[in-house]
PDB file of C-alpha atoms in Angstrom:
ATOM      1  CA  MET A   1       0.574   0.084   0.357  1.00 45.00           C
ATOM      2  CA  PRO A   2       1.073   3.073  -1.375  1.00 52.00           C
ATOM      3  CA  ASN A   3       1.786   5.855   1.509  1.00 78.00           C
ATOM      4  CA  ILE A   4       2.257   8.781  -0.991  1.00 87.00           C
ATOM      5  CA  SER A   5      -0.401   9.273  -3.962  1.00 88.00           C
ATOM      6  CA  ARG A   6       0.107  11.403  -7.007  1.00 89.00           C
ATOM      7  CA  ASP A   7      -2.470  13.306  -5.835  1.00 92.00           C
ATOM      8  CA  GLU A   8      -0.156  14.677  -3.021  1.00 93.00           C
ATOM      9  CA  VAL A   9       3.655  14.430  -4.383  1.00 92.00           C
ATOM     10  CA  ALA A  10       1.350  17.153  -7.556  1.00 94.00           C
ATOM     11  CA  HIS A  11       0.351  19.034  -4.576  1.00 95.00           C
ATOM     12  CA  LEU A  12       3.472  18.824  -2.946  1.00 93.00           C
ATOM     13  CA  ALA A  13       5.212  20.216  -6.404  1.00 94.00           C
ATOM     14  CA  ARG A  14       2.709  23.039  -6.992  1.00 94.00           C
ATOM     15  CA  LEU A  15       4.281  24.160  -3.204  1.00 95.00           C
ATOM     16  CA  ALA A  16       7.898  23.961  -3.948  1.00 94.00           C
ATOM     17  CA  ARG A  17       5.783  25.731  -7.599  1.00 95.00           C
ATOM     18  CA  LEU A  18       7.514  22.564  -9.483  1.00 93.00           C
ATOM     19  CA  ALA A  19       6.306  21.993 -12.634  1.00 94.00           C
ATOM     20  CA  VAL A  20       6.037  18.282 -13.659  1.00 93.00           C
ATOM     21  CA  THR A  21       4.435  16.325 -15.625  1.00 93.00           C
ATOM     22  CA  ASP A  22       2.312  13.764 -15.364  1.00 91.00           C
ATOM     23  CA  ASP A  23       5.115  10.993 -15.851  1.00 92.00           C
ATOM     24  CA  GLU A  24       7.274  12.352 -13.973  1.00 93.00           C
ATOM     25  CA  LEU A  25       4.764  12.843 -10.974  1.00 92.00           C
ATOM     26  CA  ASP A  26       4.468   8.819 -10.789  1.00 90.00           C
ATOM     27  CA  VAL A  27       8.011   8.763 -11.047  1.00 92.00           C
ATOM     28  CA  PHE A  28       7.785  10.618  -8.058  1.00 93.00           C
ATOM     29  CA  ALA A  29       5.137   9.155  -6.379  1.00 91.00           C
ATOM     30  CA  GLY A  30       7.148   5.829  -5.441  1.00 91.00           C
ATOM     31  CA  GLN A  31      11.048   7.175  -4.867  1.00 93.00           C
ATOM     32  CA  LEU A  32       9.111   8.992  -1.887  1.00 92.00           C
ATOM     33  CA  ASP A  33       6.947   6.042  -1.650  1.00 91.00           C
ATOM     34  CA  GLN A  34      10.150   4.072  -1.061  1.00 92.00           C
ATOM     35  CA  ILE A  35      11.708   7.266   0.907  1.00 91.00           C
ATOM     36  CA  LEU A  36       9.079   7.252   3.608  1.00 89.00           C
ATOM     37  CA  ASP A  37       9.156   2.615   3.303  1.00 89.00           C
ATOM     38  CA  SER A  38      13.637   3.370   4.974  1.00 88.00           C
ATOM     39  CA  VAL A  39      12.473   5.699   6.920  1.00 85.00           C
ATOM     40  CA  ALA A  40      10.000   3.580   9.185  1.00 85.00           C
ATOM     41  CA  LYS A  41      12.732   0.983   8.461  1.00 86.00           C
ATOM     42  CA  VAL A  42      15.032   2.880  10.365  1.00 80.00           C
ATOM     43  CA  SER A  43      12.488   4.181  13.248  1.00 78.00           C
ATOM     44  CA  GLU A  44      11.148   1.244  13.749  1.00 79.00           C
ATOM     45  CA  VAL A  45      15.089  -0.050  14.769  1.00 77.00           C
ATOM     46  CA  ALA A  46      16.264   3.015  16.099  1.00 68.00           C
ATOM     47  CA  GLU A  47      16.244   2.338  20.348  1.00 74.00           C
ATOM     48  CA  GLU A  48      15.444   4.341  22.874  1.00 76.00           C
ATOM     49  CA  ASP A  49      18.331   4.055  24.541  1.00 77.00           C
ATOM     50  CA  VAL A  50      20.434   5.402  21.666  1.00 74.00           C
ATOM     51  CA  PRO A  51      20.707   8.618  20.698  1.00 75.00           C
ATOM     52  CA  PRO A  52      21.145  10.202  18.160  1.00 75.00           C
ATOM     53  CA  THR A  53      24.235  11.395  16.233  1.00 77.00           C
ATOM     54  CA  SER A  54      25.515  12.910  13.234  1.00 78.00           C
ATOM     55  CA  HIS A  55      28.831  11.594  13.076  1.00 80.00           C
ATOM     56  CA  ALA A  56      29.716   8.830  12.800  1.00 79.00           C
ATOM     57  CA  VAL A  57      32.613   9.283  15.133  1.00 83.00           C
ATOM     58  CA  PRO A  58      33.121  12.243  17.434  1.00 81.00           C
ATOM     59  CA  LEU A  59      34.421  15.285  17.009  1.00 81.00           C
ATOM     60  CA  THR A  60      36.736  17.373  19.466  1.00 84.00           C
ATOM     61  CA  ASN A  61      36.851  21.475  18.614  1.00 84.00           C
ATOM     62  CA  VAL A  62      40.806  22.337  18.837  1.00 83.00           C
ATOM     63  CA  PHE A  63      41.182  24.944  20.624  1.00 89.00           C
ATOM     64  CA  ARG A  64      44.163  27.457  21.184  1.00 87.00           C
ATOM     65  CA  GLU A  65      44.497  30.231  23.650  1.00 90.00           C
ATOM     66  CA  ASP A  66      44.579  33.783  22.159  1.00 89.00           C
ATOM     67  CA  THR A  67      47.335  35.024  23.293  1.00 92.00           C
ATOM     68  CA  VAL A  68      48.382  39.201  22.225  1.00 92.00           C
ATOM     69  CA  ARG A  69      51.581  39.445  19.988  1.00 92.00           C
ATOM     70  CA  PRO A  70      52.666  42.084  17.488  1.00 92.00           C
ATOM     71  CA  SER A  71      51.482  42.905  15.062  1.00 90.00           C
ATOM     72  CA  LEU A  72      51.544  46.009  12.413  1.00 89.00           C
ATOM     73  CA  GLU A  73      51.152  49.451  13.341  1.00 91.00           C
ATOM     74  CA  GLN A  74      48.385  51.006  11.249  1.00 91.00           C
ATOM     75  CA  GLN A  75      50.835  53.528   9.207  1.00 91.00           C
ATOM     76  CA  ASP A  76      53.131  50.401   8.216  1.00 91.00           C
ATOM     77  CA  ALA A  77      50.264  48.147   6.834  1.00 90.00           C
ATOM     78  CA  LEU A  78      48.581  51.601   4.861  1.00 93.00           C
ATOM     79  CA  ALA A  79      51.866  52.674   3.678  1.00 92.00           C
ATOM     80  CA  ALA A  80      51.690  49.536   0.768  1.00 87.00           C
ATOM     81  CA  ALA A  81      48.340  50.876  -0.408  1.00 91.00           C
ATOM     82  CA  PRO A  82      47.459  52.371  -2.912  1.00 92.00           C
ATOM     83  CA  ALA A  83      45.242  54.555  -1.374  1.00 93.00           C
ATOM     84  CA  ALA A  84      43.943  55.264   2.460  1.00 92.00           C
ATOM     85  CA  GLU A  85      41.845  57.870   3.892  1.00 91.00           C
ATOM     86  CA  ASP A  86      41.733  58.287   7.566  1.00 92.00           C
ATOM     87  CA  GLY A  87      43.814  54.867   9.035  1.00 91.00           C
ATOM     88  CA  ARG A  88      42.113  52.916   6.769  1.00 93.00           C
ATOM     89  CA  PHE A  89      42.114  51.270   3.209  1.00 93.00           C
ATOM     90  CA  ARG A  90      40.568  53.190   0.355  1.00 93.00           C
ATOM     91  CA  VAL A  91      39.147  51.030  -1.863  1.00 90.00           C
ATOM     92  CA  PRO A  92      36.198  51.797  -4.600  1.00 86.00           C
ATOM     93  CA  ARG A  93      33.043  53.097  -4.861  1.00 82.00           C
ATOM     94  CA  ILE A  94      31.084  49.204  -5.977  1.00 83.00           C
ATOM     95  CA  LEU A  95      27.765  50.028  -4.308  1.00 80.00           C
ATOM     96  CA  GLY A  96      25.278  52.415  -6.336  1.00 71.00           C
ATOM     97  CA  GLU A  97      26.769  53.346  -8.791  1.00 60.00           C
ATOM     98  CA  GLU A  98      23.722  51.903 -11.411  1.00 60.00           C
ATOM     99  CA  GLN A  99      21.576  54.428  -9.149  1.00 52.00           C
TER     100      GLN A  99
END
């Protein structure tokens, strides 16, 4: 017994604003039915004591301590700039030129 009908697929296609043919409705109904059956099988196997996972192996973020280190002075950083203004890099305007 199919879990999803051809009419339901057509309704989903309309909601998603997808243009599908009659042949595609039949194909998609079959494919979505297989997907729903597979999800149902997984739901049957899932146990209450098995925690949900997002990865097969545990992942850990590795962070380093933030340390203050010497860096360029503002004047040194701007020294090689083609244009600078008010202590900042001056770049050509790219937004709003067409208006």
